[in-house]
């Protein structure tokens, strides 16, 4: 199911979304059958994959995966797959991500994590061909994984509930979050071309809604010579006298040839207009694994958008003008903390957190049913949201929707009302919306890494940044890692700040490959610390000082003095219960000097990092 918010929490697994054909593979002895998602036998279409599946160390199995064409840069490409389907091209891969049956045992009711573990064992045999690829995943860290996918130019990611059984249809257990806009459309006709020898100039596209074919625009780019020839042959027997569309703009009717709406095309595009039309579309190929009648306009679905309406009739306390519905709902079962407890916490520390979050773009982790319910990563407005949560457009990204910010305590409590348990900021202020005023280095350790090693790394990175002319401040994230945050004079743009952060991460890895990695994949982190530099890009974010976390025990992110690091007994030393007491006892701001620090990337620092 399509979504535009990445779920968070360790109950979600996140995978790369491959740009190919979904395929179920059945092995019965040496008899291999490959099924398309519509149930067609496609074994002959991928002869090499069918052959290597015979080498699986089992008698019978049913596995799920995606057939894709692997480009040299590591990306997958649907158009290339179409060009080489029915061949034994060495770049075709079967990315396997789920297990349904194995040697007579039904695995469908087992949690995804168990199915994945058994699948990994099945594919771990050294004799397995590299044409079969175990599709790796990341558990938790969804927004960070999505940022990595976007930076790498991937189509998107798949987010799956770790405890869910296998379901063949759509559900909220499997979410598709796209980095780039691609979708399937029905071809309802084409426009004749005035160029001699060119059979058409563009295709007329639509999607079905309530049994009607709704016009979605036209596509005139992305075709090569073979596409024109093959499509012209395919169109000929499908021509009809009248339009199958419910309605088509008058200007598009001229020179149109209507077709039976039976063909499905995959289209890349930049965005959809308000009336559902495509902007800058490009043809990727025809899909014959899906029936045209199954092509509907995919809309992002948030099951919680009705939450405010449903609860508005309930009485609740009013805090700073915000009525708190369901105040006794349990948010942290292990700590016995409720929604009203979270609200009272933010009331008590409002001046402290607002110093770091007011008038800055924010991203939210919403948990309307507490940490044991679904987690929603949200950047845009929702129905029923308080007007105290404000919106601002930010140019330069794919989404045209405005983003969120708050500027006072009422806005803070408005976030609590919609179930927010984490507040992340972008690293810029509204005053300098495209010029970051801080750079963040997230030291994210392997779960088994001893705390003393993490503390030593924090000192090492602090000193390295100091040598580059940057003073940094320490934050416990409320998780297992630590943040080093260096304030910046807001004059560099996102690309420059990201490039600098990457150069620092690369330098740390080069100097201490035994301690650091800049690769987010789980298997590369064993015994190491992942230096996450991608928080320093447009849309990237990091947890705000004093924000609660959606984790057991109700931990909070907390700014620390550097002299507190030595005595730290946990990477998450403070909680919703203990943080207010800490603030009352403090004699000064642990980040004293943060807002008055003026620093930027010097030519000497750039030269030292090799970025000129």
CSV table of C-alpha atoms in Angstrom, one decimal, residues 210-464:
chain,number,residue,atom,x,y,z
A,210,UNK,CA,-15.7,3.5,-9.9
A,211,UNK,CA,-15.4,1.6,-13.2
A,212,UNK,CA,-14.7,4.7,-15.2
A,213,UNK,CA,-11.4,5.5,-17.0
A,214,UNK,CA,-10.3,8.9,-15.7
A,215,UNK,CA,-7.9,10.9,-17.9
A,216,UNK,CA,-4.5,11.5,-16.3
A,217,UNK,CA,-2.6,13.2,-19.1
A,218,UNK,CA,-0.3,12.2,-21.9
A,219,UNK,CA,3.3,11.0,-22.2
A,220,UNK,CA,5.5,11.8,-25.2
A,221,UNK,CA,9.0,11.1,-24.0
A,222,UNK,CA,11.0,8.0,-23.0
A,223,UNK,CA,10.5,6.1,-26.3
A,224,UNK,CA,13.2,4.7,-28.5
A,225,UNK,CA,13.0,3.3,-32.0
A,226,UNK,CA,12.0,-0.2,-30.9
A,227,UNK,CA,9.4,1.2,-28.6
A,228,UNK,CA,7.7,3.0,-31.5
A,229,UNK,CA,7.8,-0.1,-33.7
A,230,UNK,CA,6.5,-2.5,-31.1
A,231,UNK,CA,3.9,-0.3,-29.7
A,232,UNK,CA,2.5,0.5,-33.1
A,233,UNK,CA,2.0,-3.2,-33.8
A,234,UNK,CA,0.4,-3.7,-30.4
A,235,UNK,CA,-2.0,-0.8,-30.8
A,236,UNK,CA,-3.3,-1.9,-34.2
A,237,UNK,CA,-5.8,-4.6,-33.1
A,238,UNK,CA,-6.9,-2.5,-30.1
A,239,UNK,CA,-8.2,0.5,-32.1
A,240,UNK,CA,-11.8,1.6,-31.6
A,241,UNK,CA,-14.0,4.4,-32.8
A,242,UNK,CA,-14.9,6.0,-29.5
A,243,UNK,CA,-13.1,7.1,-26.5
A,244,UNK,CA,-13.0,4.9,-23.4
A,245,UNK,CA,-12.2,7.8,-21.2
A,246,UNK,CA,-15.0,9.4,-19.1
A,247,UNK,CA,-13.8,12.8,-20.3
A,248,UNK,CA,-10.9,14.1,-22.3
A,249,UNK,CA,-9.9,17.8,-22.8
A,250,UNK,CA,-11.0,19.1,-26.2
A,251,UNK,CA,-7.4,19.9,-27.3
A,252,UNK,CA,-6.4,16.2,-26.8
A,253,UNK,CA,-9.2,14.9,-28.9
A,254,UNK,CA,-7.7,16.3,-32.0
A,255,UNK,CA,-5.6,13.7,-33.9
A,256,UNK,CA,-6.4,11.1,-31.2
A,257,UNK,CA,-6.7,7.4,-32.0
A,258,UNK,CA,-8.7,5.6,-29.4
A,259,UNK,CA,-7.7,2.2,-28.0
A,260,UNK,CA,-9.4,-0.5,-26.0
A,261,UNK,CA,-8.2,0.2,-22.4
A,262,UNK,CA,-6.3,-3.1,-22.0
A,263,UNK,CA,-2.6,-2.0,-21.9
A,264,UNK,CA,-0.8,-0.9,-18.8
A,265,UNK,CA,2.2,1.4,-19.0
A,266,UNK,CA,4.7,2.3,-16.3
A,267,UNK,CA,5.4,6.0,-16.2
A,268,UNK,CA,7.9,8.1,-14.3
A,269,UNK,CA,6.9,11.7,-13.5
A,270,UNK,CA,7.8,14.6,-11.3
A,271,UNK,CA,4.4,15.2,-9.7
A,272,UNK,CA,0.6,15.2,-10.2
A,273,UNK,CA,-1.3,18.4,-10.5
A,274,UNK,CA,-4.4,19.1,-8.3
A,275,UNK,CA,-6.6,17.7,-11.1
A,276,UNK,CA,-4.6,14.5,-11.3
A,277,UNK,CA,-2.6,15.3,-14.4
A,278,UNK,CA,1.0,14.2,-14.7
A,279,UNK,CA,3.9,16.6,-14.9
A,280,UNK,CA,7.0,15.7,-16.9
A,281,UNK,CA,6.0,12.1,-17.6
A,282,UNK,CA,8.4,9.6,-19.2
A,283,UNK,CA,7.5,6.2,-20.6
A,284,UNK,CA,9.3,3.3,-18.9
A,285,UNK,CA,7.6,0.3,-20.6
A,286,UNK,CA,4.4,-1.8,-20.8
A,287,UNK,CA,3.5,-4.0,-17.9
A,288,UNK,CA,1.9,-7.3,-18.9
A,289,UNK,CA,1.8,-8.6,-15.3
A,290,UNK,CA,-1.2,-6.5,-14.3
A,291,UNK,CA,-4.7,-6.2,-15.7
A,292,UNK,CA,-5.8,-2.7,-16.8
A,293,UNK,CA,-8.9,-2.9,-14.6
A,294,UNK,CA,-6.6,-3.2,-11.5
A,295,UNK,CA,-5.0,0.1,-12.2
A,296,UNK,CA,-6.4,2.7,-9.8
A,297,UNK,CA,-4.9,6.0,-8.7
A,298,UNK,CA,-2.9,5.2,-5.6
A,299,UNK,CA,-3.5,7.6,-2.8
A,300,UNK,CA,-1.5,7.8,0.4
A,301,UNK,CA,-3.6,6.5,3.3
A,302,UNK,CA,-3.2,7.5,6.9
A,303,UNK,CA,-5.6,5.4,9.0
A,304,UNK,CA,-5.3,8.0,11.8
A,305,UNK,CA,-6.6,11.1,9.8
A,306,UNK,CA,-10.0,10.5,11.3
A,307,UNK,CA,-8.6,10.3,14.8
A,308,UNK,CA,-9.3,14.0,15.7
A,309,UNK,CA,-12.9,13.9,14.5
A,310,UNK,CA,-13.6,10.7,16.2
A,311,UNK,CA,-12.3,11.9,19.5
A,312,UNK,CA,-13.4,15.5,19.4
A,313,UNK,CA,-16.7,14.8,21.1
A,314,UNK,CA,-14.8,13.4,24.1
A,315,UNK,CA,-14.1,15.7,27.0
A,316,UNK,CA,-10.6,16.3,28.2
A,317,UNK,CA,-8.4,18.9,30.0
A,318,UNK,CA,-7.6,22.2,28.2
A,319,UNK,CA,-3.9,23.1,28.3
A,320,UNK,CA,-3.0,26.5,26.9
A,321,UNK,CA,-6.1,26.5,24.7
A,322,UNK,CA,-5.5,22.9,23.4
A,323,UNK,CA,-8.2,20.3,24.4
A,324,UNK,CA,-6.4,17.1,25.1
A,325,UNK,CA,-8.7,14.2,24.1
A,326,UNK,CA,-8.1,10.7,25.5
A,327,UNK,CA,-5.8,12.0,28.2
A,328,UNK,CA,-5.6,8.7,30.0
A,329,UNK,CA,-4.5,6.7,27.0
A,330,UNK,CA,-1.4,4.7,27.9
A,331,UNK,CA,1.6,5.8,25.8
A,332,UNK,CA,4.4,4.0,27.7
A,333,UNK,CA,3.0,0.8,29.2
A,334,UNK,CA,6.3,-0.2,30.9
A,335,UNK,CA,6.6,3.2,32.6
A,336,UNK,CA,2.8,3.6,33.2
A,337,UNK,CA,2.8,7.0,31.4
A,338,UNK,CA,-0.2,8.4,29.7
A,339,UNK,CA,-1.0,11.1,27.1
A,340,UNK,CA,-1.6,13.7,29.8
A,341,UNK,CA,1.8,12.8,31.4
A,342,UNK,CA,3.5,13.6,28.1
A,343,UNK,CA,1.5,16.9,27.9
A,344,UNK,CA,2.5,17.9,31.5
A,345,UNK,CA,6.1,17.1,30.7
A,346,UNK,CA,6.1,19.4,27.8
A,347,UNK,CA,4.3,22.1,29.9
A,348,UNK,CA,7.1,21.9,32.5
A,349,UNK,CA,10.0,22.2,30.0
A,350,UNK,CA,8.4,24.4,27.3
A,351,UNK,CA,10.9,27.3,27.5
A,352,UNK,CA,13.8,24.9,27.3
A,353,UNK,CA,12.6,22.9,24.2
A,354,UNK,CA,11.2,26.0,22.4
A,355,UNK,CA,14.7,27.5,22.4
A,356,UNK,CA,15.7,24.7,20.1
A,357,UNK,CA,12.6,24.0,18.0
A,358,UNK,CA,10.5,27.2,17.7
A,359,UNK,CA,10.3,28.6,14.1
A,360,UNK,CA,12.2,25.7,12.6
A,361,UNK,CA,10.8,23.1,10.1
A,362,UNK,CA,10.0,19.9,11.9
A,363,UNK,CA,9.2,16.3,11.2
A,364,UNK,CA,7.1,14.2,13.6
A,365,UNK,CA,6.8,10.7,14.8
A,366,UNK,CA,3.2,10.2,15.8
A,367,UNK,CA,2.1,7.3,18.0
A,368,UNK,CA,-1.7,7.8,18.6
A,369,UNK,CA,-1.9,4.5,20.4
A,370,UNK,CA,1.3,4.8,22.3
A,371,UNK,CA,4.7,3.1,21.6
A,372,UNK,CA,3.0,-0.3,21.1
A,373,UNK,CA,0.8,0.9,18.3
A,374,UNK,CA,1.6,2.1,14.8
A,375,UNK,CA,4.2,4.8,14.4
A,376,UNK,CA,3.8,7.5,11.7
A,377,UNK,CA,6.5,9.7,10.3
A,378,UNK,CA,4.9,13.0,9.3
A,379,UNK,CA,6.1,16.2,7.7
A,380,UNK,CA,2.8,17.7,6.4
A,381,UNK,CA,-0.5,18.7,7.9
A,382,UNK,CA,-3.3,16.4,8.8
A,383,UNK,CA,-7.1,16.8,9.3
A,384,UNK,CA,-8.1,17.9,12.8
A,385,UNK,CA,-4.7,19.5,13.5
A,386,UNK,CA,-4.6,22.5,15.7
A,387,UNK,CA,-4.0,25.9,14.0
A,388,UNK,CA,-1.2,26.4,16.5
A,389,UNK,CA,0.8,23.9,14.4
A,390,UNK,CA,1.7,26.1,11.5
A,391,UNK,CA,2.8,25.5,7.9
A,392,UNK,CA,5.3,26.9,5.6
A,393,UNK,CA,6.2,26.1,1.9
A,394,UNK,CA,9.8,25.1,1.3
A,395,UNK,CA,11.1,25.1,-2.3
A,396,UNK,CA,13.5,22.6,-3.7
A,397,UNK,CA,12.0,19.2,-3.0
A,398,UNK,CA,9.6,16.8,-4.7
A,399,UNK,CA,6.7,17.5,-2.5
A,400,UNK,CA,4.7,20.8,-3.0
A,401,UNK,CA,2.9,20.4,0.3
A,402,UNK,CA,3.9,22.9,3.0
A,403,UNK,CA,5.9,21.7,6.0
A,404,UNK,CA,5.2,22.0,9.7
A,405,UNK,CA,6.6,24.3,12.4
A,406,UNK,CA,5.6,25.7,15.8
A,407,UNK,CA,6.4,28.9,17.5
A,408,UNK,CA,5.0,28.7,21.0
A,409,UNK,CA,3.8,26.4,23.9
A,410,UNK,CA,0.4,26.1,22.4
A,411,UNK,CA,1.9,24.6,19.2
A,412,UNK,CA,3.9,22.2,21.4
A,413,UNK,CA,0.8,20.9,23.1
A,414,UNK,CA,-1.0,20.7,19.8
A,415,UNK,CA,1.7,18.2,18.8
A,416,UNK,CA,0.9,16.2,21.9
A,417,UNK,CA,-2.8,16.2,21.0
A,418,UNK,CA,-2.2,14.4,17.7
A,419,UNK,CA,-0.1,11.8,19.4
A,420,UNK,CA,3.4,13.1,18.7
A,421,UNK,CA,6.1,11.3,20.7
A,422,UNK,CA,9.2,12.5,18.7
A,423,UNK,CA,10.0,16.0,17.3
A,424,UNK,CA,12.8,16.2,14.8
A,425,UNK,CA,14.1,19.5,13.2
A,426,UNK,CA,15.7,20.1,9.9
A,427,UNK,CA,18.7,22.1,11.0
A,428,UNK,CA,17.5,25.4,9.6
A,429,UNK,CA,15.4,28.3,10.8
A,430,UNK,CA,12.5,29.9,9.0
A,431,UNK,CA,14.6,33.0,8.7
A,432,UNK,CA,17.3,31.2,6.6
A,433,UNK,CA,15.2,28.3,5.2
A,434,UNK,CA,17.8,27.1,2.8
A,435,UNK,CA,21.0,27.8,4.9
A,436,UNK,CA,21.6,25.3,7.7
A,437,UNK,CA,22.7,26.8,11.0
A,438,UNK,CA,24.0,23.6,12.4
A,439,UNK,CA,25.6,20.3,11.3
A,440,UNK,CA,24.9,17.1,13.1
A,441,UNK,CA,27.0,13.9,13.3
A,442,UNK,CA,25.0,11.0,14.5
A,443,UNK,CA,27.2,8.3,16.1
A,444,UNK,CA,25.0,5.2,15.8
A,445,UNK,CA,26.7,2.2,17.3
A,446,UNK,CA,26.2,-1.5,16.7
A,447,UNK,CA,23.9,-2.8,19.4
A,448,UNK,CA,26.6,-4.9,21.0
A,449,UNK,CA,29.2,-2.1,21.0
A,450,UNK,CA,30.4,-1.3,24.6
A,451,UNK,CA,29.5,2.1,25.9
A,452,UNK,CA,33.1,3.1,26.7
A,453,UNK,CA,33.9,2.7,22.9
A,454,UNK,CA,31.1,5.0,22.0
A,455,UNK,CA,32.2,7.6,24.6
A,456,UNK,CA,35.8,7.4,23.3
A,457,UNK,CA,34.5,7.9,19.7
A,458,UNK,CA,32.6,11.0,20.8
A,459,UNK,CA,35.8,12.5,22.2
A,460,UNK,CA,37.7,11.5,19.0
A,461,UNK,CA,35.1,13.1,16.7
A,462,UNK,CA,34.9,16.2,18.9
A,463,UNK,CA,38.7,16.7,18.6
A,464,UNK,CA,38.6,16.0,14.9
